[in-house]
Amino acid sequence: MALIRTGTAWAGLGLALALACGTPAAAQAQQAADFRLRPAEDEVIYFVLPDRFRNADPTNDRGGLTGDRLATGYDPTDRGFYHGGDLKGLIEGLDYIQGLGVTALWIAPIFVNKPVQGPPGHESAAYHGYWITDFTRVDPHFGTNDDFRALVEAAHARGIKVYIDIVINHTADVIRYRECPGFTCAYRSRADYVDPAYTAYVPEGEADTKVPAWLNYPARYHNRGNSDWYGESALDGDFAGLDDLATEDPVVIQGFIDVYGAWIDDYGIDGYRIDTAKHVNPEFWQAFVPAMMERAEARGVPNFHIFGEVYSFDPAQLARHTHVDRLPAVLDFAVQRAIQEMVAGTEGPDRLEAVLAADPVYAGGPATALRLPTFNGNHDMGRIGRLILNARPDIGDDELLARATLAHALLLTGRGPPVIYYGDEQGFTGDGDDKASRQDMFETRVPDYADDRRIGTADGAFDTAATLYGRIAELARIRAGDERLRHGDSLVRRADQDPGLLAISRLIPGQPGETLVVFNTGALPITARLVIESGSRDWHGVRGSCPAQATRPGVVTVTVPPLDYMICVSEGAR
């Protein structure tokens, strides 16, 4: 058995009390009153690309620009261009988002971007938000700074937190190199080339493109060519041509502290997801993170949530960035891969057991692991439905739904705040990763999106009766009502080496009782005896056919159908 400690429990009264209130209005009022008190581990996060969610204001579709799609970036028939979604659309969708059980909204970068970039014949647009030129304003394709303020205020009124996706490693691709006129400039190492490795310049007409003004000086960048994704180049190379900032420069450090501190000061946001965090030198984070936490505390945001993107499936590599960089949390790619392999049937449940057993390696130990956002898929790797189909391309609709449901059950009953990737609740699968996984929630004009396979049933664009919407909302309700699922230790009772049974007890040290979650990733029903706490005699089922009593002291017998799960609760001896 593997005991995974998860630190001191906190009541999480904001969401739990709100959902316990008798009326929707009372619940919303309770959420709004308490949302600042919720620790990060209490959240259910919804990650959304504004351009692909809802188009409430067609007048901003072209971002105030004129000309064809290479000038405006707008082409709703091409998955690589803007489609029209905006911040007003997110405001209009808050009922839908809240109905899913979401308590925190993670929004892809909203800042002004270079609308189109790429070599001739291979251009695409910045609908995703990661090609920033002005870090102080909302991109006109999405609306205005006032629209963002209205979104934050509307979300906060419902008790929903707002996280912004931020970029520090790079800006849009503006700088060019005289020795390399193309778009694919090889990396030049410090050993072989002194500074400057390339002669950098800014093309005519773009000298004042970036805001703040210090971003317009090539000397603030490494200018060494494209990253090779390992060694020195992982820190100093251009990210696929994007201008790589010299984040060791004191001007850059203070500049970003000022920029992102102002978003906290001015809007009272609740957290930052940091893009490409592992490509920035540790000293930058050691200065930046404390500065952001200080600004948040001063603004009355005591539980500001910062988590970095570290694209690795190795817990040791993820944990390294909580030690060396001193990041408070990172996205848990290790849990993602374990869930993916389990529900696809390519690995047994012992895969997740091994990941959870590594929780002590994080700075702060398992208490830090409680704050690592977990997820099933995203805008880069693709959706969980597609990842299942990649492994099992011939499965039927019922099996696909069962495996996708199991993935969400593992996510929402496990440690760490779960992240729902927008559209998964409507059964989106996509055709692959990157652009192929960034579908429109509204009626799409992209043929590749329109013919996607869907999981379960869904009628229309924002169907709250969709199969997966209902199942995720129910899991979110269960999580909100059970402190152990949000704060408890994870004690692995059984983890088969082949597709089969995974049983985990969630317990809070010093408190009686346990919540037992049992998953069957195999194709046949399984009956098994499981070790439990000796005081856990009487049980009730939250989901599934749970036993009413222990088989004998310290043992319970469960039967789990194939590709299914149960959630059983014992209050224990008092």
XYZ file of C-alpha atoms in Angstrom:
574
model
C 0.000 0.000 0.000
C 1.214 3.509 -0.778
C 0.266 6.384 1.502
C 0.379 9.763 -0.198
C 0.298 12.549 2.372
C -1.501 15.706 1.316
C -0.974 18.070 4.196
C -3.292 19.834 6.587
C -6.952 19.884 5.612
C -8.873 23.123 5.233
C -12.626 23.342 5.423
C -13.076 24.708 1.903
C -16.280 26.286 3.124
C -16.763 28.598 0.145
C -17.902 26.079 -2.434
C -19.061 23.335 -0.101
C -21.348 25.634 1.872
C -22.600 27.348 -1.238
C -23.676 24.117 -2.834
C -25.310 23.045 0.418
C -27.566 26.114 0.478
C -31.195 25.580 -0.313
C -31.641 27.759 -3.410
C -29.502 28.700 -6.426
C -29.604 32.351 -5.332
C -28.412 31.449 -1.844
C -25.685 29.251 -3.246
C -24.448 32.025 -5.521
C -24.468 34.530 -2.678
C -22.476 32.160 -0.481
C -19.927 31.531 -3.225
C -19.486 35.237 -3.850
C -18.951 35.894 -0.145
C -16.361 33.196 0.372
C -14.469 32.750 -2.885
C -11.334 34.600 -1.747
C -10.998 32.177 1.167
C -10.822 29.063 -0.961
C -7.362 27.519 -1.268
C -6.187 26.442 -4.701
C -6.967 22.781 -4.077
C -10.675 23.589 -3.742
C -11.034 24.807 -7.327
C -12.495 23.160 -10.395
C -10.852 25.004 -13.286
C -12.208 25.580 -16.799
C -9.543 26.328 -19.417
C -10.849 28.242 -22.426
C -9.575 29.984 -25.552
C -11.806 33.084 -25.812
C -11.709 33.048 -29.623
C -13.327 29.610 -29.697
C -15.959 29.948 -26.970
C -18.685 32.436 -27.907
C -18.949 35.364 -30.317
C -21.053 37.991 -28.545
C -19.735 41.016 -30.469
C -19.173 40.488 -34.212
C -17.924 44.076 -34.545
C -14.559 43.060 -33.041
C -14.034 39.961 -35.196
C -11.284 41.676 -37.223
C -9.735 43.433 -34.235
C -10.319 46.879 -35.702
C -8.084 46.043 -38.672
C -8.923 46.221 -42.369
C -7.961 44.088 -45.327
C -7.873 40.358 -45.994
C -7.218 37.617 -43.476
C -3.440 38.146 -43.610
C -4.032 41.682 -42.357
C -6.839 41.089 -39.847
C -6.198 37.476 -38.870
C -9.918 36.715 -39.242
C -11.065 33.688 -41.208
C -13.695 31.564 -39.442
C -13.329 28.807 -42.051
C -9.660 28.135 -41.238
C -8.721 26.533 -37.944
C -5.489 28.566 -37.852
C -7.182 31.992 -37.829
C -9.467 34.051 -35.600
C -13.076 32.862 -35.457
C -14.703 35.693 -33.496
C -15.046 34.598 -29.872
C -14.551 37.360 -27.313
C -14.681 38.385 -23.657
C -18.314 39.420 -23.886
C -18.982 35.887 -25.024
C -17.357 34.564 -21.874
C -19.570 36.856 -19.796
C -22.645 35.537 -21.593
C -21.455 31.980 -20.961
C -20.958 32.257 -17.197
C -24.277 30.534 -16.412
C -23.201 27.610 -18.566
C -19.731 27.505 -17.016
C -21.005 27.730 -13.461
C -23.573 25.022 -14.116
C -20.707 22.649 -14.853
C -19.438 23.093 -11.303
C -16.556 25.343 -12.312
C -15.100 27.627 -9.634
C -12.114 29.120 -11.509
C -11.823 30.316 -15.108
C -8.398 29.970 -16.756
C -8.296 32.132 -19.870
C -5.705 31.781 -22.640
C -3.648 34.989 -23.091
C -5.859 38.016 -23.709
C -3.120 40.550 -24.514
C -2.548 42.327 -27.847
C -0.871 39.953 -30.310
C 0.766 40.280 -33.678
C -2.313 39.244 -35.659
C -0.584 37.107 -38.288
C 2.897 35.686 -38.634
C 4.750 32.890 -40.405
C 6.615 32.455 -43.677
C 4.785 33.105 -46.964
C 2.274 30.370 -47.645
C 2.386 29.155 -44.039
C 0.865 32.087 -42.194
C -1.478 31.686 -39.271
C -3.124 33.996 -36.779
C -2.701 34.650 -33.068
C -6.205 33.543 -32.050
C -4.555 31.517 -29.249
C -2.942 34.602 -27.691
C 0.688 33.478 -27.375
C 2.287 36.014 -29.790
C 2.143 39.084 -27.585
C 3.227 42.577 -28.610
C 1.441 44.702 -25.994
C 1.340 43.258 -22.482
C -0.794 46.106 -21.108
C -3.954 45.896 -23.249
C -6.572 43.371 -24.255
C -6.344 42.327 -27.889
C -9.080 44.143 -29.861
C -10.170 40.794 -31.325
C -11.343 39.898 -27.809
C -12.654 43.305 -26.733
C -11.294 45.983 -24.418
C -9.744 46.306 -20.991
C -13.165 47.420 -19.764
C -14.637 44.185 -21.126
C -12.060 42.254 -19.148
C -12.911 44.197 -16.013
C -16.589 43.402 -16.569
C -15.750 39.708 -16.963
C -13.741 39.601 -13.733
C -16.480 41.411 -11.823
C -19.198 39.154 -13.230
C -17.217 36.024 -12.414
C -16.381 37.215 -8.908
C -20.033 38.014 -8.266
C -20.662 34.298 -8.781
C -17.712 33.186 -6.678
C -15.735 32.174 -9.760
C -12.042 33.045 -9.735
C -10.219 34.287 -12.846
C -6.762 33.073 -13.854
C -4.863 34.627 -16.772
C -2.454 32.698 -18.949
C 0.758 34.747 -19.145
C 3.893 34.579 -21.292
C 7.343 35.721 -20.173
C 9.763 33.561 -22.148
C 9.103 35.291 -25.475
C 7.156 37.848 -27.454
C 5.782 37.762 -30.980
C 8.265 37.202 -33.802
C 9.407 40.711 -34.716
C 13.229 40.641 -34.557
C 15.148 39.494 -37.628
C 18.802 38.441 -38.054
C 20.944 39.891 -40.838
C 22.955 36.678 -41.173
C 19.760 34.647 -41.504
C 17.038 36.279 -43.587
C 14.608 33.360 -43.273
C 12.397 32.112 -40.456
C 14.451 29.064 -39.395
C 17.721 30.357 -37.977
C 19.933 27.693 -36.390
C 20.884 28.079 -32.745
C 24.339 29.528 -32.113
C 25.779 28.487 -28.747
C 27.656 30.698 -26.299
C 30.697 28.448 -26.662
C 30.900 29.042 -30.410
C 29.627 32.613 -30.646
C 30.097 35.563 -28.323
C 27.325 38.117 -27.991
C 25.824 38.965 -30.325
C 25.530 35.595 -32.027
C 23.390 37.179 -34.731
C 23.077 40.797 -35.770
C 19.535 41.539 -34.713
C 17.340 44.257 -36.178
C 13.696 45.279 -36.212
C 12.068 45.575 -39.664
C 10.866 48.946 -40.850
C 7.482 49.853 -39.453
C 7.764 47.611 -36.391
C 10.219 49.623 -34.299
C 7.572 50.651 -31.772
C 5.336 47.608 -32.020
C 5.864 46.302 -28.507
C 4.587 47.704 -25.223
C 6.114 48.541 -22.761
C 8.802 50.356 -24.731
C 11.745 48.448 -23.239
C 10.568 45.412 -25.228
C 11.533 47.146 -28.481
C 15.295 46.976 -27.862
C 16.955 43.890 -29.433
C 19.534 43.985 -26.623
C 16.821 42.715 -24.269
C 16.737 39.412 -26.194
C 19.134 36.503 -26.573
C 19.172 36.614 -30.407
C 20.789 33.192 -30.815
C 18.403 31.517 -33.234
C 15.837 28.789 -32.767
C 15.904 26.496 -29.765
C 16.972 22.881 -30.200
C 14.838 22.123 -27.088
C 17.709 20.839 -24.954
C 20.705 22.168 -23.059
C 21.554 25.837 -23.269
C 19.226 26.411 -26.206
C 16.212 25.410 -24.104
C 16.724 28.611 -22.119
C 18.273 30.979 -24.664
C 16.824 29.861 -27.998
C 13.872 31.357 -29.837
C 10.714 29.315 -29.274
C 9.900 28.307 -32.873
C 11.057 31.729 -34.051
C 9.431 33.786 -31.281
C 11.709 36.464 -29.831
C 13.384 34.978 -26.735
C 13.747 37.500 -23.929
C 16.913 37.805 -21.857
C 15.090 37.095 -18.616
C 18.338 37.354 -16.649
C 18.426 41.098 -17.506
C 17.371 43.234 -14.491
C 15.378 45.503 -16.812
C 13.381 42.519 -18.062
C 12.835 41.198 -14.537
C 11.544 44.480 -13.177
C 9.646 45.182 -16.373
C 7.571 42.013 -16.071
C 7.055 42.494 -12.343
C 5.591 45.893 -13.172
C 3.491 44.619 -16.087
C 1.922 41.605 -14.444
C 1.726 43.246 -11.030
C -0.459 45.911 -12.614
C -2.981 43.303 -13.830
C -3.334 42.159 -10.232
C -3.587 45.721 -8.924
C -6.076 46.898 -11.527
C -8.386 43.883 -11.871
C -8.005 41.779 -8.719
C -7.424 38.560 -10.661
C -6.823 35.341 -8.766
C -3.941 33.540 -10.444
C -1.466 33.094 -13.274
C -0.772 30.097 -15.439
C 2.752 30.585 -16.797
C 3.382 29.499 -20.369
C 6.723 27.808 -21.262
C 7.949 28.209 -17.675
C 10.806 25.733 -18.007
C 12.403 27.831 -20.772
C 13.061 30.736 -18.372
C 16.076 30.884 -16.056
C 15.371 30.064 -12.370
C 16.607 33.407 -11.070
C 13.800 35.152 -12.894
C 11.127 33.075 -11.141
C 12.846 33.502 -7.790
C 12.280 37.257 -8.140
C 8.969 37.268 -10.006
C 6.879 34.830 -7.959
C 7.390 36.507 -4.553
C 6.661 39.879 -6.136
C 3.355 38.598 -7.543
C 2.346 36.995 -4.258
C 3.094 40.248 -2.450
C 1.027 42.259 -4.927
C -1.847 39.794 -4.615
C -1.784 39.874 -0.826
C -1.851 43.664 -0.888
C -4.829 43.544 -3.279
C -6.763 41.250 -0.929
C -6.154 38.015 -2.832
C -4.688 35.710 -0.162
C -4.825 32.494 -2.189
C -3.302 33.681 -5.469
C -2.614 30.571 -7.542
C 0.519 30.459 -9.708
C 1.294 27.340 -11.736
C 3.811 26.880 -14.513
C 3.758 24.851 -17.696
C 6.583 22.309 -17.496
C 6.015 19.889 -20.354
C 7.340 16.664 -18.846
C 5.702 13.424 -17.754
C 8.410 12.727 -15.173
C 7.459 13.780 -11.611
C 11.129 14.396 -10.833
C 11.399 16.916 -13.665
C 8.152 18.590 -12.630
C 9.263 18.736 -9.006
C 12.619 20.211 -9.970
C 10.916 23.441 -10.952
C 9.280 23.738 -7.528
C 12.748 23.481 -5.967
C 15.108 25.296 -8.334
C 12.659 27.819 -9.806
C 10.615 27.946 -6.582
C 7.369 27.867 -8.535
C 4.445 27.288 -6.148
C 2.955 24.687 -8.493
C 3.212 23.212 -11.979
C 0.686 21.606 -14.278
C 0.702 17.889 -13.498
C 1.584 16.320 -16.834
C 2.568 13.113 -15.007
C -0.987 12.565 -13.766
C -2.328 13.413 -17.224
C -0.247 10.743 -18.895
C -1.091 8.151 -16.240
C -4.844 8.761 -16.594
C -4.573 8.719 -20.382
C -2.778 5.374 -20.421
C -5.132 3.854 -17.859
C -8.372 4.789 -19.596
C -6.965 3.868 -23.002
C -6.054 0.462 -21.594
C -2.384 0.666 -22.563
C -1.172 0.598 -18.928
C -2.506 -0.727 -15.662
C -3.575 1.340 -12.639
C -0.146 0.858 -11.078
C 0.944 3.618 -13.495
C -0.979 6.209 -11.476
C 0.116 4.668 -8.189
C 3.744 5.287 -9.165
C 3.006 8.938 -9.978
C 1.248 9.535 -6.656
C 4.066 7.823 -4.780
C 6.393 10.567 -6.053
C 4.417 13.393 -4.413
C 6.991 13.835 -1.612
C 9.626 14.969 -4.139
C 7.913 18.351 -4.643
C 9.179 21.309 -2.637
C 6.866 21.344 0.360
C 6.086 17.671 -0.186
C 2.581 16.282 -0.754
C 0.998 19.515 0.479
C 2.359 21.124 -2.680
C 1.088 18.219 -4.783
C -2.408 19.160 -3.604
C -2.053 22.432 -5.546
C -0.843 20.923 -8.841
C -3.595 21.352 -11.435
C -4.435 18.038 -13.063
C -5.976 17.597 -16.501
C -6.952 15.037 -19.149
C -5.871 16.922 -22.272
C -5.287 20.433 -23.551
C -4.839 22.764 -26.512
C -1.372 21.417 -27.305
C -1.528 17.644 -26.835
C -5.164 17.194 -27.826
C -8.342 16.115 -26.061
C -8.780 12.998 -23.963
C -11.333 11.630 -26.433
C -8.810 11.812 -29.276
C -6.061 10.327 -27.101
C -8.320 7.358 -26.345
C -9.190 6.986 -30.027
C -5.515 7.076 -30.984
C -4.986 3.979 -28.866
C -8.316 2.297 -29.703
C -9.456 3.597 -33.107
C -12.122 0.949 -33.621
C -14.043 1.234 -30.356
C -17.765 1.867 -30.390
C -19.598 4.880 -29.046
C -20.598 3.270 -25.753
C -17.061 2.207 -24.951
C -15.659 5.612 -25.888
C -18.165 7.275 -23.572
C -17.339 4.876 -20.740
C -13.596 5.433 -21.066
C -13.977 9.227 -21.295
C -16.258 9.206 -18.250
C -13.692 7.161 -16.359
C -11.022 9.738 -17.239
C -13.112 12.550 -15.766
C -13.915 10.488 -12.675
C -10.203 9.891 -12.064
C -9.580 13.604 -12.542
C -12.327 14.940 -10.282
C -11.866 12.493 -7.417
C -8.071 12.738 -7.420
C -5.694 15.076 -5.636
C -5.011 18.476 -7.157
C -7.485 20.972 -8.654
C -8.923 19.419 -11.840
C -8.863 21.349 -15.124
C -11.680 20.837 -17.620
C -10.626 21.723 -21.156
C -13.451 23.678 -22.756
C -15.599 21.540 -25.054
C -14.763 18.230 -23.399
C -18.086 18.541 -21.579
C -19.802 18.615 -24.987
C -18.014 15.458 -26.097
C -15.450 17.070 -28.422
C -12.670 14.774 -29.611
C -10.858 16.557 -32.437
C -8.599 15.060 -35.070
C -5.280 15.512 -33.277
C -3.248 18.019 -31.290
C -2.644 21.781 -31.541
C -5.031 23.398 -34.058
C -6.970 20.144 -34.417
C -8.006 20.331 -30.745
C -9.177 23.954 -30.617
C -12.744 23.639 -31.840
C -15.451 26.279 -31.833
C -18.089 25.952 -29.138
C -20.427 27.997 -31.327
C -21.564 26.746 -34.746
C -18.358 26.141 -36.638
C -17.541 26.943 -40.248
C -14.389 24.800 -40.233
C -15.025 21.524 -42.104
C -12.395 19.674 -40.037
C -14.260 20.630 -36.877
C -17.760 20.007 -38.183
C -17.087 16.333 -38.934
C -15.440 15.488 -35.581
C -16.622 12.426 -33.711
C -18.544 13.331 -30.547
C -18.711 11.480 -27.249
C -22.198 10.881 -25.887
C -25.163 12.985 -26.932
C -25.261 16.764 -27.310
C -27.829 19.023 -28.937
C -26.556 22.391 -30.072
C -23.567 24.407 -28.973
C -24.032 24.846 -25.211
C -26.192 21.876 -24.264
C -26.451 21.520 -20.486
C -28.201 18.192 -21.105
C -25.163 16.822 -22.972
C -24.080 13.475 -21.570
C -20.611 14.502 -20.437
C -21.757 17.924 -19.192
C -24.102 16.175 -16.778
C -21.540 13.608 -15.686
C -18.806 16.182 -15.082
C -21.220 18.466 -13.211
C -22.219 15.581 -10.953
C -18.589 14.741 -10.220
C -17.889 18.398 -9.457
C -20.836 18.438 -7.046
C -19.538 15.320 -5.300
C -16.053 16.807 -5.037
C -17.377 20.070 -3.625
C -19.339 18.236 -0.959
C -16.514 15.967 0.209
C -13.601 17.587 1.998
C -11.577 14.389 1.720
C -11.615 14.510 -2.084
C -10.174 18.027 -2.003
C -7.761 17.800 0.918
C -7.315 14.178 1.890
C -4.331 11.860 1.787
C -4.414 9.315 -1.031
C -3.900 5.807 0.319
C -3.679 3.354 -2.574
C -5.423 0.142 -1.519
C -5.002 -1.749 -4.785
C -3.471 -0.964 -8.163
C -3.390 -3.752 -10.739
C -0.465 -4.058 -13.121
C -2.751 -4.705 -16.084
C -6.067 -3.009 -16.895
C -8.187 -3.728 -13.855
C -8.777 -2.348 -10.392
C -7.567 0.866 -8.775
C -8.787 1.589 -5.247
C -7.802 4.690 -3.292
C -8.912 5.799 0.159
C -9.008 9.542 0.698
C -8.416 10.343 4.375
C -7.728 13.418 6.475
C -5.210 12.779 9.274
C -6.778 13.029 12.695
C -10.332 12.787 11.388
C -12.421 9.598 11.353
C -13.780 8.050 8.213
C -12.676 7.720 4.616
C -13.907 8.127 1.081
C -13.115 5.068 -1.028
C -12.943 5.552 -4.800
C -12.674 2.394 -6.889
C -12.137 2.246 -10.658
C -12.269 -0.695 -13.034
C -10.247 0.017 -16.184
C -10.707 -3.547 -17.443
C -13.241 -5.160 -19.759
C -14.777 -7.520 -17.170
C -16.527 -6.968 -13.832
C -14.283 -7.327 -10.797
C -15.188 -8.410 -7.272
C -12.461 -7.844 -4.712
C -11.800 -7.504 -1.015
C -10.045 -4.290 -0.063
C -8.259 -3.264 3.102
C -9.868 -0.245 4.754
C -9.594 1.618 8.041
C -10.589 -0.566 10.988
C -13.211 1.954 12.077
C -14.899 2.075 8.687
C -17.773 -0.306 9.400
C -20.824 1.385 7.906
C -20.830 2.707 4.341
C -23.100 4.617 2.017
C -22.819 4.993 -1.711
C -22.295 8.374 -3.331
C -21.943 6.762 -6.734
C -22.243 3.097 -7.654
C -23.365 -0.009 -5.742
C -21.362 0.442 -2.575
C -21.551 -2.091 0.279
C -23.597 -1.123 3.318
C -21.151 -2.636 5.773
C -17.603 -3.878 6.013
C -17.086 -7.576 5.286
C -15.157 -7.785 8.533
C -13.221 -5.187 10.525
C -10.699 -3.575 8.205
C -11.976 -5.250 5.014
C -14.729 -4.397 2.537
C -15.929 -6.294 -0.537
C -16.749 -4.387 -3.716
C -17.984 -5.316 -7.168
C -17.231 -2.883 -9.980
C -18.616 -3.245 -13.518
C -16.192 -2.955 -16.454
C -15.044 0.574 -17.311
C -16.909 1.954 -14.334
C -16.270 3.395 -10.894
C -17.799 3.830 -7.449
C -17.466 6.397 -4.673
C -18.198 5.062 -1.192
C -18.131 6.963 2.100
C -17.690 5.819 5.679
C -17.763 8.273 8.532
C -15.827 5.796 10.675
C -15.911 5.168 14.399
C -16.289 8.253 16.541
